[in-house]
Short mmCIF file of C-alpha atoms and ligand atoms in Angstrom, two decimals:
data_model
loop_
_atom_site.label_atom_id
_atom_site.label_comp_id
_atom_site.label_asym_id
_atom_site.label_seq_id
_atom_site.Cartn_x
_atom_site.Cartn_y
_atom_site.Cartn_z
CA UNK A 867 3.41 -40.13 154.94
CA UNK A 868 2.35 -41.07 151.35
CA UNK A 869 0.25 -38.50 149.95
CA UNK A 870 -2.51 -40.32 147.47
CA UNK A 871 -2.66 -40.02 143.76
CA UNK A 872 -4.45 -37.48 142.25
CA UNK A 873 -7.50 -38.89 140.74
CA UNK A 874 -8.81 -37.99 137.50
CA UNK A 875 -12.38 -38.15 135.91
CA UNK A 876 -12.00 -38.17 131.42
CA UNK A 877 -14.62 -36.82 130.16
CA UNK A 878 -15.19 -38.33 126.00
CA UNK A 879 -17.60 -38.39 123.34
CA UNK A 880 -15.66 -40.53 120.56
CA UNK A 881 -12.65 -42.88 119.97
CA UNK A 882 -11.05 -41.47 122.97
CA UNK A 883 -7.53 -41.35 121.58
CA UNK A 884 -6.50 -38.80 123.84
CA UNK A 885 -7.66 -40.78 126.72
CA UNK A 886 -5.63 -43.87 126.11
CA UNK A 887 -2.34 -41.29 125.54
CA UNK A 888 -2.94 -39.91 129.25
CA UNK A 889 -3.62 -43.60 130.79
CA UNK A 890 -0.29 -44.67 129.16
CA UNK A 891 1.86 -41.67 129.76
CA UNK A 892 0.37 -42.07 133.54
CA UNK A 893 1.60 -45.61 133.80
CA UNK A 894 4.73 -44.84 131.16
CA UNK A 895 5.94 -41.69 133.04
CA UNK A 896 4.87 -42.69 136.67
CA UNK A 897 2.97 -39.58 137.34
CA UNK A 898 1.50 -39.35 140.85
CA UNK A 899 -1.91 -39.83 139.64
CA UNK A 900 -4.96 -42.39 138.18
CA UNK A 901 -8.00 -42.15 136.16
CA UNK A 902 -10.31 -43.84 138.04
CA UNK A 903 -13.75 -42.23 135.94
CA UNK A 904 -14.36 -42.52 132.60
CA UNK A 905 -17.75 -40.32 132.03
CA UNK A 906 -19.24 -39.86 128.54
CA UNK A 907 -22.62 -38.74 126.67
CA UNK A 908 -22.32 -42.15 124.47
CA UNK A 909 -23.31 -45.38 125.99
CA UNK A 910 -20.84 -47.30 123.58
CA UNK A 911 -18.19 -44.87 122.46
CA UNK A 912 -14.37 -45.78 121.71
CA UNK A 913 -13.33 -44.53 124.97
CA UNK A 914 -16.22 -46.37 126.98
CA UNK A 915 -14.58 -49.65 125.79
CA UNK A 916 -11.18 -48.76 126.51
CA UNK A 917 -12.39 -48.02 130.39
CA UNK A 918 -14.45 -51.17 130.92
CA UNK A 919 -11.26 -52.68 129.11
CA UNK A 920 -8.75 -51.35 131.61
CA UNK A 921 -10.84 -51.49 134.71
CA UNK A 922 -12.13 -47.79 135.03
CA UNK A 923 -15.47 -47.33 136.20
CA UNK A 924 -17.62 -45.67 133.54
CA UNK A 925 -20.70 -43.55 133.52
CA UNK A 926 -23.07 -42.60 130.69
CA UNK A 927 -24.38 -39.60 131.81
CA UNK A 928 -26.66 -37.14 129.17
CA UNK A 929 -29.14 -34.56 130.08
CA UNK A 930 -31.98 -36.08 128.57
CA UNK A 931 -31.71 -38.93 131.27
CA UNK A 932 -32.89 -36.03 133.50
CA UNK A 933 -36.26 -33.86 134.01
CA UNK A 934 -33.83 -30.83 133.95
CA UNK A 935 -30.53 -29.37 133.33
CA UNK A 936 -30.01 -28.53 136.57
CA UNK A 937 -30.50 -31.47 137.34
CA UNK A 938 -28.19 -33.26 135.46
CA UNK A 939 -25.58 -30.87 136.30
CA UNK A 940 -26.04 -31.56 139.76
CA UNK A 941 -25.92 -35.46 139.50
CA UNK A 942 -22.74 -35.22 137.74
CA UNK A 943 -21.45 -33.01 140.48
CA UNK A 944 -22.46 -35.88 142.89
CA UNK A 945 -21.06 -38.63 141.02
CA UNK A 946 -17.85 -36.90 140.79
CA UNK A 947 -17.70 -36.16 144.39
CA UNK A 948 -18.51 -39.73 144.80
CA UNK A 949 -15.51 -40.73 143.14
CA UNK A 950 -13.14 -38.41 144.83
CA UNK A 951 -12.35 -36.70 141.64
CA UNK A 952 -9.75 -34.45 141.70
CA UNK A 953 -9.29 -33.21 138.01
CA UNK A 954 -11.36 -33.80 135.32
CA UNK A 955 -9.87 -33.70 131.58
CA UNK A 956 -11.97 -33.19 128.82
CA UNK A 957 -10.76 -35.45 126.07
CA UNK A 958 -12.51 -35.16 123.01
CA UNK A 959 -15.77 -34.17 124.94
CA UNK A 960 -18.22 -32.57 122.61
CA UNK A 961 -20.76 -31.18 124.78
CA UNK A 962 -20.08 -28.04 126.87
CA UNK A 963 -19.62 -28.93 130.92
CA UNK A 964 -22.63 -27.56 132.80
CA UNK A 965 -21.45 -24.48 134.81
CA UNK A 966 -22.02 -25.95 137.95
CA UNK A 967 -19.51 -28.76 137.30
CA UNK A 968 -17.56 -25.74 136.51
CA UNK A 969 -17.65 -24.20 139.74
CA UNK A 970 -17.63 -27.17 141.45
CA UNK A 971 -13.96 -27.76 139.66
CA UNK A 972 -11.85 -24.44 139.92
CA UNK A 973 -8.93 -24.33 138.30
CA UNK A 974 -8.87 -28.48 138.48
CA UNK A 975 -10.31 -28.89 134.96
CA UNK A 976 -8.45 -29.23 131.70
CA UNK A 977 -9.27 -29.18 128.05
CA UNK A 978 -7.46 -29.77 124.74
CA UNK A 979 -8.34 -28.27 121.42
CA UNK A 980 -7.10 -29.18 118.46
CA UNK A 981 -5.93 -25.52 117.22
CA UNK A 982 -3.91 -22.77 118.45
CA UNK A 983 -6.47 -21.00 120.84
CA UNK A 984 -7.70 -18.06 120.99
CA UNK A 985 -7.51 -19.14 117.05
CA UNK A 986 -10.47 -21.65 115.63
CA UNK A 987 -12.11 -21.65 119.01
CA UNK A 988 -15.82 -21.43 120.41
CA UNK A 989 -19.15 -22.75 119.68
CA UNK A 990 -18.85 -25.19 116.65
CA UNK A 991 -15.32 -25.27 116.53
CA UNK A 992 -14.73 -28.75 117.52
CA UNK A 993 -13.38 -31.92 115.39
CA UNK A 994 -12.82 -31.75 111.80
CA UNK A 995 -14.37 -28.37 111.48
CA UNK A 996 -11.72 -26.85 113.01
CA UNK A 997 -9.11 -28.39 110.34
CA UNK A 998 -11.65 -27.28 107.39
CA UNK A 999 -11.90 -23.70 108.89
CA UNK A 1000 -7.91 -23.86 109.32
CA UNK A 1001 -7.44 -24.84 105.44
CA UNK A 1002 -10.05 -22.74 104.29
CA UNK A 1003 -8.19 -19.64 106.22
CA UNK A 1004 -4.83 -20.39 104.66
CA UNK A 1005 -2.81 -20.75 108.04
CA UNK A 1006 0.89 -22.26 107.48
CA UNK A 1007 1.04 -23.49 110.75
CA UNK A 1008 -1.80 -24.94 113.45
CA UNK A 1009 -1.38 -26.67 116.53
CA UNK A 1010 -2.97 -28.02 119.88
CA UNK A 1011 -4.03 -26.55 122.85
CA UNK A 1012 -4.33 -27.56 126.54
CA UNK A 1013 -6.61 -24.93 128.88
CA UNK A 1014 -8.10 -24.47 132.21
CA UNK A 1015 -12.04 -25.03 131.59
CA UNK A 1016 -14.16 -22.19 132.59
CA UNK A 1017 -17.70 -21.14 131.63
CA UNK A 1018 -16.85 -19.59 128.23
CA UNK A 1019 -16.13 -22.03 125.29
CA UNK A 1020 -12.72 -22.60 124.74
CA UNK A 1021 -11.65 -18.94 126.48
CA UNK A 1022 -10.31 -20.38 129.64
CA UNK A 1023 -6.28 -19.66 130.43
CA UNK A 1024 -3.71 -21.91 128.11
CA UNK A 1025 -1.45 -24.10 130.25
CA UNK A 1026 0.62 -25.55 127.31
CA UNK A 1027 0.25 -25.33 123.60
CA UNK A 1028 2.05 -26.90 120.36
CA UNK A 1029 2.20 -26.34 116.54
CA UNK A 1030 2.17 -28.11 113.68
CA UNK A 1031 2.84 -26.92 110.18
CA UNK A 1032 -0.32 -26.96 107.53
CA UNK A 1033 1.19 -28.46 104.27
CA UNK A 1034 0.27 -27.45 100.75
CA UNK A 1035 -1.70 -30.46 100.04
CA UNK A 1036 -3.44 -31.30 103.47
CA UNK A 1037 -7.10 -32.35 103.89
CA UNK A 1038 -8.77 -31.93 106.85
CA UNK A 1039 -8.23 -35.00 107.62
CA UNK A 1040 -4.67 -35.68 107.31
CA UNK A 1041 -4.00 -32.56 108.73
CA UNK A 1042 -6.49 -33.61 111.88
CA UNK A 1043 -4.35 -36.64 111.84
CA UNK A 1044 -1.11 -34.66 112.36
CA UNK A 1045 -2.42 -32.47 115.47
CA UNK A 1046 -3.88 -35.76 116.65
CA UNK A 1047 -0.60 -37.26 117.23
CA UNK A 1048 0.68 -33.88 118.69
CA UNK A 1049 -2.23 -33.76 121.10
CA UNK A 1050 -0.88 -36.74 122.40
CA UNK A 1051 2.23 -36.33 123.61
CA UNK A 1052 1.15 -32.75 124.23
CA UNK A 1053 -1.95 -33.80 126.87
CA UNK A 1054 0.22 -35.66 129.17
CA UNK A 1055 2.61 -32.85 128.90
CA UNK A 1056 0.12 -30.30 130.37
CA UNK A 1057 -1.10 -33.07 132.82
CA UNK A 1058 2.39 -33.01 134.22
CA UNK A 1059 2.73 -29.75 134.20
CA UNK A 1060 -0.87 -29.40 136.06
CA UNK A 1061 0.54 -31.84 139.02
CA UNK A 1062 3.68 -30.23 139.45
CA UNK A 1063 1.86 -27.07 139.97
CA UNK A 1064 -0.78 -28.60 142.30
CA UNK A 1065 2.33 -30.16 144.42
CA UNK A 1066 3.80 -26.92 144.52
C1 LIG B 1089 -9.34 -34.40 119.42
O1 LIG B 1089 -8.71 -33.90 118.26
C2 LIG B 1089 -9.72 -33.25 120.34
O2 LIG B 1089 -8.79 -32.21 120.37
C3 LIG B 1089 -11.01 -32.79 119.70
O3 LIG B 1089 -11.66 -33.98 119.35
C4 LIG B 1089 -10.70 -35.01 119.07
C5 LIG B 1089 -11.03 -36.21 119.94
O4 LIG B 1089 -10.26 -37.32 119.59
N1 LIG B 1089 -11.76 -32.00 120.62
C6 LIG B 1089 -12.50 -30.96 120.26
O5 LIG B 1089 -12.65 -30.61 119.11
C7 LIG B 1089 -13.19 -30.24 121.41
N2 LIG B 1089 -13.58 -28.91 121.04
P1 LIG B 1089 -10.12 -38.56 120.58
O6 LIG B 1089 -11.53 -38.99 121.01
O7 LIG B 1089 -9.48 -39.61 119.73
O8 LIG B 1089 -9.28 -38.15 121.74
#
């Protein structure tokens, strides 16, 4: 009997570079899986276009659509119990996933960080920030990290993690630019390694 693909929900806020890495490395590397939900706080975002693009249903989805948080946390639960989501993957998501999507998603939800966790993590510790704080600490070497998701920012267990070396005369940005292209081989990577376990 074939067993289905695992299907994925990507969860983005900007370009959504990370998002087309995983889509590719899916189709490049034949993993037993598909993104099937693109969901997103931006109604017009990078990775909004690449979905509608590509054929992925997308859903703009913010709390402020809602009377409460609670519930907007539930109608995203519904949604992605609608969609038969299996995993979700944060990919450049900057909001933090209400905790009952959380618990709705145990040890199914992944997130990648562009440092070496438990390094340059937490609450305002997301984008280019991270790269400035890096700098501004004098680190030789950074990296990327892919974690489980659970309610605490960025404190959830590290499935696979990468580094890249800080050079004398990096910026923020070019040294964002580096971990960038790490992050993407490194997210498909930990999705692999995810499945395997999950098939295990
Ligand atoms: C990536 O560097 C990702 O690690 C980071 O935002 C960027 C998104 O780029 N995420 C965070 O800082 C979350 N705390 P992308 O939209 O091109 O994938």
């Amino acid at each position: 009997m074939m067993t289905r693909k695992t299907r994925i929900a990507v969860f983005c806020s900007g370009n959504g570079s990370n998002f087309k890495a995983l889509f590719e490395a899916i189709r490049n590397k034949q993993l037993p899986a598909e993104i099937v939900l693109c969901i997103s706080n931006r109604s017009q975002c990078g990775a909004m276009e690449f979905a509608q693009q590509n054929g992925i249903s997308t859903l703009h989805i913010t709390e402020k659509q809602f009377a409460s948080f609670d519930e907007f946390a539930e109608t995203m639960v519904e949604r992605l119990k609608e969609h038969q989501i299996d995993i979700i993957l944060l990919a450049g998501y900057m909001r933090k996933v209400p905790d009952a999507v959380v618990a709705a998603f145990p040890d199914r939800m992944l997130n990648i960080h562009p440092a070496l966790l438990p390094k340059f993590g937490g609450e305002g510790m997301y984008g280019i920030h991270v790269h400035t704080a890096v700098l501004e600490a004098g680190e030789t070497e950074t990296g990327a990290t892919v974690h489980f998701v659970n309610e605490e920012y960025d404190k959830g267990e590290i499935l696979l993690q990468r580094t890249v070396p800080v050079l004398p005369d990096d910026t923020p940005e070019t040294l964002a630019a580096r971990v960038l292209e790490c992050e993407h081989r490194l997210y498909p990577d930990a999705l692999e390694k995810l499945l395997a376990l999950r098939r295990s």
